[in-house]
mmCIF file with all atom_site columns, C-alpha atoms in Angstrom:
data_model
loop_
_atom_site.group_PDB
_atom_site.id
_atom_site.type_symbol
_atom_site.label_atom_id
_atom_site.label_alt_id
_atom_site.label_comp_id
_atom_site.label_asym_id
_atom_site.label_entity_id
_atom_site.label_seq_id
_atom_site.pdbx_PDB_ins_code
_atom_site.Cartn_x
_atom_site.Cartn_y
_atom_site.Cartn_z
_atom_site.occupancy
_atom_site.B_iso_or_equiv
_atom_site.pdbx_formal_charge
_atom_site.auth_seq_id
_atom_site.auth_comp_id
_atom_site.auth_asym_id
_atom_site.auth_atom_id
_atom_site.pdbx_PDB_model_num
ATOM 1   C CA . UNK S 1 1   ? 0.000  0.000  0.000   1.00 46.00 ? 11  UNK S CA 1
ATOM 2   C CA . UNK S 1 2   ? 2.861  2.380  0.867   1.00 42.00 ? 12  UNK S CA 1
ATOM 3   C CA . UNK S 1 3   ? 4.426  1.657  -2.531  1.00 41.00 ? 13  UNK S CA 1
ATOM 4   C CA . UNK S 1 4   ? 1.192  2.629  -4.306  1.00 38.00 ? 14  UNK S CA 1
ATOM 5   C CA . UNK S 1 5   ? 1.040  5.956  -2.446  1.00 44.00 ? 15  UNK S CA 1
ATOM 6   C CA . UNK S 1 6   ? 4.671  6.647  -3.336  1.00 42.00 ? 16  UNK S CA 1
ATOM 7   C CA . UNK S 1 7   ? 4.002  5.956  -7.011  1.00 44.00 ? 17  UNK S CA 1
ATOM 8   C CA . UNK S 1 8   ? 0.869  8.094  -6.978  1.00 42.00 ? 18  UNK S CA 1
ATOM 9   C CA . UNK S 1 9   ? 2.794  10.905 -5.304  1.00 42.00 ? 19  UNK S CA 1
ATOM 10  C CA . UNK S 1 10  ? 5.597  10.598 -7.844  1.00 38.00 ? 20  UNK S CA 1
ATOM 11  C CA . UNK S 1 11  ? 3.122  10.607 -10.738 1.00 40.00 ? 21  UNK S CA 1
ATOM 12  C CA . UNK S 1 12  ? 1.400  13.727 -9.363  1.00 39.00 ? 22  UNK S CA 1
ATOM 13  C CA . UNK S 1 13  ? 4.770  15.439 -8.905  1.00 38.00 ? 23  UNK S CA 1
ATOM 14  C CA . UNK S 1 14  ? 5.841  14.622 -12.480 1.00 37.00 ? 24  UNK S CA 1
ATOM 15  C CA . UNK S 1 15  ? 2.503  15.800 -13.881 1.00 37.00 ? 25  UNK S CA 1
ATOM 16  C CA . UNK S 1 16  ? 2.742  19.097 -12.003 1.00 38.00 ? 26  UNK S CA 1
ATOM 17  C CA . UNK S 1 17  ? 6.333  19.531 -13.165 1.00 37.00 ? 27  UNK S CA 1
ATOM 18  C CA . UNK S 1 18  ? 5.325  18.994 -16.787 1.00 38.00 ? 28  UNK S CA 1
ATOM 19  C CA . UNK S 1 19  ? 2.469  21.482 -16.503 1.00 40.00 ? 29  UNK S CA 1
ATOM 20  C CA . UNK S 1 20  ? 4.792  24.073 -15.008 1.00 39.00 ? 30  UNK S CA 1
ATOM 21  C CA . UNK S 1 21  ? 7.238  23.664 -17.884 1.00 41.00 ? 31  UNK S CA 1
ATOM 22  C CA . UNK S 1 22  ? 4.560  24.146 -20.516 1.00 43.00 ? 32  UNK S CA 1
ATOM 23  C CA . UNK S 1 23  ? 3.051  27.302 -19.043 1.00 45.00 ? 33  UNK S CA 1
ATOM 24  C CA . UNK S 1 24  ? 5.036  30.516 -19.143 1.00 50.00 ? 34  UNK S CA 1
ATOM 25  C CA . UNK S 1 25  ? 2.931  31.961 -16.333 1.00 65.00 ? 35  UNK S CA 1
ATOM 26  C CA . UNK S 1 26  ? 3.535  35.551 -17.371 1.00 90.00 ? 36  UNK S CA 1
ATOM 27  C CA . UNK S 1 27  ? 4.447  37.950 -20.090 1.00 93.00 ? 37  UNK S CA 1
ATOM 28  C CA . UNK S 1 28  ? 6.516  36.875 -23.091 1.00 96.00 ? 38  UNK S CA 1
ATOM 29  C CA . UNK S 1 29  ? 10.260 37.452 -23.178 1.00 96.00 ? 39  UNK S CA 1
ATOM 30  C CA . UNK S 1 30  ? 12.336 38.678 -26.156 1.00 96.00 ? 40  UNK S CA 1
ATOM 31  C CA . UNK S 1 31  ? 12.717 35.146 -27.534 1.00 96.00 ? 41  UNK S CA 1
ATOM 32  C CA . UNK S 1 32  ? 8.962  34.435 -27.316 1.00 97.00 ? 42  UNK S CA 1
ATOM 33  C CA . UNK S 1 33  ? 8.156  37.693 -29.106 1.00 97.00 ? 43  UNK S CA 1
ATOM 34  C CA . UNK S 1 34  ? 10.793 37.101 -31.792 1.00 97.00 ? 44  UNK S CA 1
ATOM 35  C CA . UNK S 1 35  ? 9.499  33.600 -32.520 1.00 97.00 ? 45  UNK S CA 1
ATOM 36  C CA . UNK S 1 36  ? 5.843  34.701 -32.632 1.00 97.00 ? 46  UNK S CA 1
ATOM 37  C CA . UNK S 1 37  ? 6.529  37.707 -34.873 1.00 95.00 ? 47  UNK S CA 1
ATOM 38  C CA . UNK S 1 38  ? 8.865  35.745 -37.165 1.00 95.00 ? 48  UNK S CA 1
ATOM 39  C CA . UNK S 1 39  ? 6.163  33.087 -37.607 1.00 94.00 ? 49  UNK S CA 1
ATOM 40  C CA . UNK S 1 40  ? 3.536  35.734 -38.410 1.00 93.00 ? 50  UNK S CA 1
ATOM 41  C CA . UNK S 1 41  ? 5.846  37.297 -41.013 1.00 92.00 ? 51  UNK S CA 1
ATOM 42  C CA . UNK S 1 42  ? 6.617  33.868 -42.505 1.00 91.00 ? 52  UNK S CA 1
ATOM 43  C CA . UNK S 1 43  ? 2.884  33.302 -42.992 1.00 90.00 ? 53  UNK S CA 1
ATOM 44  C CA . UNK S 1 44  ? 2.517  36.694 -44.716 1.00 86.00 ? 54  UNK S CA 1
ATOM 45  C CA . UNK S 1 45  ? 5.545  36.002 -46.919 1.00 87.00 ? 55  UNK S CA 1
ATOM 46  C CA . UNK S 1 46  ? 4.205  32.536 -47.818 1.00 87.00 ? 56  UNK S CA 1
ATOM 47  C CA . UNK S 1 47  ? 1.003  34.184 -49.096 1.00 83.00 ? 57  UNK S CA 1
ATOM 48  C CA . UNK S 1 48  ? 2.986  36.288 -51.565 1.00 80.00 ? 58  UNK S CA 1
ATOM 49  C CA . UNK S 1 49  ? 4.485  38.912 -49.280 1.00 77.00 ? 59  UNK S CA 1
ATOM 50  C CA . UNK S 1 50  ? 3.375  42.502 -49.013 1.00 78.00 ? 60  UNK S CA 1
ATOM 51  C CA . UNK S 1 51  ? 1.980  44.295 -52.048 1.00 75.00 ? 61  UNK S CA 1
ATOM 52  C CA . UNK S 1 52  ? 1.858  48.028 -52.404 1.00 75.00 ? 62  UNK S CA 1
ATOM 53  C CA . UNK S 1 53  ? 0.124  49.785 -55.259 1.00 75.00 ? 63  UNK S CA 1
ATOM 54  C CA . UNK S 1 54  ? 2.125  52.934 -55.908 1.00 70.00 ? 64  UNK S CA 1
ATOM 55  C CA . UNK S 1 55  ? -0.827 54.603 -57.639 1.00 67.00 ? 65  UNK S CA 1
ATOM 56  C CA . UNK S 1 56  ? -0.182 57.338 -60.162 1.00 64.00 ? 66  UNK S CA 1
ATOM 57  C CA . UNK S 1 57  ? 3.098  58.246 -58.420 1.00 62.00 ? 67  UNK S CA 1
ATOM 58  C CA . UNK S 1 58  ? 4.492  54.884 -59.482 1.00 54.00 ? 68  UNK S CA 1
ATOM 59  C CA . UNK S 1 59  ? 2.686  54.725 -62.829 1.00 59.00 ? 69  UNK S CA 1
ATOM 60  C CA . UNK S 1 60  ? 0.206  52.335 -61.184 1.00 62.00 ? 70  UNK S CA 1
ATOM 61  C CA . UNK S 1 61  ? 2.988  49.887 -60.417 1.00 69.00 ? 71  UNK S CA 1
ATOM 62  C CA . UNK S 1 62  ? 2.507  47.257 -57.703 1.00 72.00 ? 72  UNK S CA 1
ATOM 63  C CA . UNK S 1 63  ? 5.582  46.411 -55.652 1.00 73.00 ? 73  UNK S CA 1
ATOM 64  C CA . UNK S 1 64  ? 5.816  43.045 -53.890 1.00 78.00 ? 74  UNK S CA 1
ATOM 65  C CA . UNK S 1 65  ? 8.323  42.352 -51.136 1.00 83.00 ? 75  UNK S CA 1
ATOM 66  C CA . UNK S 1 66  ? 8.937  40.123 -48.123 1.00 87.00 ? 76  UNK S CA 1
ATOM 67  C CA . UNK S 1 67  ? 9.673  41.185 -44.559 1.00 90.00 ? 77  UNK S CA 1
ATOM 68  C CA . UNK S 1 68  ? 12.659 39.584 -42.853 1.00 93.00 ? 78  UNK S CA 1
ATOM 69  C CA . UNK S 1 69  ? 12.937 39.850 -39.081 1.00 96.00 ? 79  UNK S CA 1
ATOM 70  C CA . UNK S 1 70  ? 16.491 40.150 -37.766 1.00 97.00 ? 80  UNK S CA 1
ATOM 71  C CA . UNK S 1 71  ? 15.964 41.023 -34.087 1.00 97.00 ? 81  UNK S CA 1
ATOM 72  C CA . UNK S 1 72  ? 13.395 42.038 -31.459 1.00 97.00 ? 82  UNK S CA 1
ATOM 73  C CA . UNK S 1 73  ? 14.059 43.974 -28.266 1.00 97.00 ? 83  UNK S CA 1
ATOM 74  C CA . UNK S 1 74  ? 11.198 44.102 -25.774 1.00 97.00 ? 84  UNK S CA 1
ATOM 75  C CA . UNK S 1 75  ? 10.656 47.462 -24.121 1.00 97.00 ? 85  UNK S CA 1
ATOM 76  C CA . UNK S 1 76  ? 7.518  46.671 -22.108 1.00 96.00 ? 86  UNK S CA 1
ATOM 77  C CA . UNK S 1 77  ? 4.429  44.472 -21.966 1.00 96.00 ? 87  UNK S CA 1
ATOM 78  C CA . UNK S 1 78  ? 1.056  44.974 -20.324 1.00 96.00 ? 88  UNK S CA 1
ATOM 79  C CA . UNK S 1 79  ? -1.782 42.517 -20.002 1.00 95.00 ? 89  UNK S CA 1
ATOM 80  C CA . UNK S 1 80  ? -3.004 39.436 -18.211 1.00 91.00 ? 90  UNK S CA 1
ATOM 81  C CA . UNK S 1 81  ? -4.746 36.107 -18.787 1.00 90.00 ? 91  UNK S CA 1
ATOM 82  C CA . UNK S 1 82  ? -2.230 35.077 -21.494 1.00 93.00 ? 92  UNK S CA 1
ATOM 83  C CA . UNK S 1 83  ? -2.886 38.179 -23.664 1.00 96.00 ? 93  UNK S CA 1
ATOM 84  C CA . UNK S 1 84  ? -0.246 40.912 -23.674 1.00 97.00 ? 94  UNK S CA 1
ATOM 85  C CA . UNK S 1 85  ? 0.390  44.074 -25.655 1.00 97.00 ? 95  UNK S CA 1
ATOM 86  C CA . UNK S 1 86  ? 4.127  44.521 -26.025 1.00 97.00 ? 96  UNK S CA 1
ATOM 87  C CA . UNK S 1 87  ? 6.059  47.547 -27.203 1.00 97.00 ? 97  UNK S CA 1
ATOM 88  C CA . UNK S 1 88  ? 9.160  46.359 -29.009 1.00 97.00 ? 98  UNK S CA 1
ATOM 89  C CA . UNK S 1 89  ? 11.943 47.599 -31.229 1.00 97.00 ? 99  UNK S CA 1
ATOM 90  C CA . UNK S 1 90  ? 12.359 45.458 -34.337 1.00 96.00 ? 100 UNK S CA 1
ATOM 91  C CA . UNK S 1 91  ? 15.114 45.243 -36.912 1.00 96.00 ? 101 UNK S CA 1
ATOM 92  C CA . UNK S 1 92  ? 13.755 44.233 -40.314 1.00 94.00 ? 102 UNK S CA 1
ATOM 93  C CA . UNK S 1 93  ? 14.666 44.272 -43.996 1.00 92.00 ? 103 UNK S CA 1
ATOM 94  C CA . UNK S 1 94  ? 12.427 44.211 -47.075 1.00 88.00 ? 104 UNK S CA 1
ATOM 95  C CA . UNK S 1 95  ? 14.014 42.155 -49.853 1.00 85.00 ? 105 UNK S CA 1
ATOM 96  C CA . UNK S 1 96  ? 14.179 42.603 -52.769 1.00 81.00 ? 106 UNK S CA 1
ATOM 97  C CA . UNK S 1 97  ? 13.167 46.257 -52.347 1.00 79.00 ? 107 UNK S CA 1
ATOM 98  C CA . UNK S 1 98  ? 15.576 47.061 -49.527 1.00 82.00 ? 108 UNK S CA 1
ATOM 99  C CA . UNK S 1 99  ? 18.185 44.726 -48.064 1.00 85.00 ? 109 UNK S CA 1
ATOM 100 C CA . UNK S 1 100 ? 19.440 47.262 -45.499 1.00 93.00 ? 110 UNK S CA 1
ATOM 101 C CA . UNK S 1 101 ? 18.162 46.599 -41.979 1.00 95.00 ? 111 UNK S CA 1
ATOM 102 C CA . UNK S 1 102 ? 15.811 49.216 -40.537 1.00 95.00 ? 112 UNK S CA 1
ATOM 103 C CA . UNK S 1 103 ? 14.784 49.747 -36.931 1.00 97.00 ? 113 UNK S CA 1
ATOM 104 C CA . UNK S 1 104 ? 11.099 50.245 -36.071 1.00 95.00 ? 114 UNK S CA 1
ATOM 105 C CA . UNK S 1 105 ? 9.198  50.664 -32.809 1.00 97.00 ? 115 UNK S CA 1
ATOM 106 C CA . UNK S 1 106 ? 5.995  48.617 -32.946 1.00 96.00 ? 116 UNK S CA 1
ATOM 107 C CA . UNK S 1 107 ? 3.270  47.432 -30.630 1.00 97.00 ? 117 UNK S CA 1
ATOM 108 C CA . UNK S 1 108 ? 2.265  43.763 -30.892 1.00 96.00 ? 118 UNK S CA 1
ATOM 109 C CA . UNK S 1 109 ? -0.622 41.893 -29.283 1.00 97.00 ? 119 UNK S CA 1
ATOM 110 C CA . UNK S 1 110 ? 0.439  38.381 -28.312 1.00 97.00 ? 120 UNK S CA 1
ATOM 111 C CA . UNK S 1 111 ? -1.566 35.403 -27.066 1.00 96.00 ? 121 UNK S CA 1
ATOM 112 C CA . UNK S 1 112 ? -0.113 32.435 -25.189 1.00 96.00 ? 122 UNK S CA 1
ATOM 113 C CA . UNK S 1 113 ? -2.171 29.611 -26.681 1.00 91.00 ? 123 UNK S CA 1
ATOM 114 C CA . UNK S 1 114 ? -1.844 25.864 -27.079 1.00 91.00 ? 124 UNK S CA 1
ATOM 115 C CA . UNK S 1 115 ? 0.877  26.189 -29.727 1.00 90.00 ? 125 UNK S CA 1
ATOM 116 C CA . UNK S 1 116 ? 2.845  28.787 -27.785 1.00 94.00 ? 126 UNK S CA 1
ATOM 117 C CA . UNK S 1 117 ? 2.963  32.553 -28.209 1.00 97.00 ? 127 UNK S CA 1
ATOM 118 C CA . UNK S 1 118 ? 1.468  34.013 -31.387 1.00 96.00 ? 128 UNK S CA 1
ATOM 119 C CA . UNK S 1 119 ? 0.786  37.476 -32.748 1.00 96.00 ? 129 UNK S CA 1
ATOM 120 C CA . UNK S 1 120 ? -2.904 38.356 -32.773 1.00 93.00 ? 130 UNK S CA 1
ATOM 121 C CA . UNK S 1 121 ? -4.005 40.430 -35.754 1.00 73.00 ? 131 UNK S CA 1
#
C-alpha cells in the first residue's frame, strides 16, 4: 500500500512539473516575441508577401516584397490572462526592395495559446 502511495505521489509530482514547464505563467520574453513575430511574417511572406500599389506616383505599379525579421528587443508588456500588448523595437529588412536593416518601434498583441505565443491580428 505504501508503494502505491509513493508511485501516486511521484506521478502527481511529475505531472505538475510537466504542466509548469509548458506554461510561461507571465508575459513573453524577447525570444517568445521574436518567434511569434517571425512566424507571423513567414505566414505573410508565404502568401505572396506585401503588395503596395504605388498609384499614379508609381505609374500604377505594384511592388511586392517580403519582410525579414532580424531582431526584437522588448521594451515593455502589459496585459493578463495570457494576452499581452508589447512595445518592441524590431530590426527588419524588405528584400528585394531594400536589403538594409531598418529599426522600427511597434506594438504587438500576443496570445499564449496551445501552440505557444502568437501574434494576434
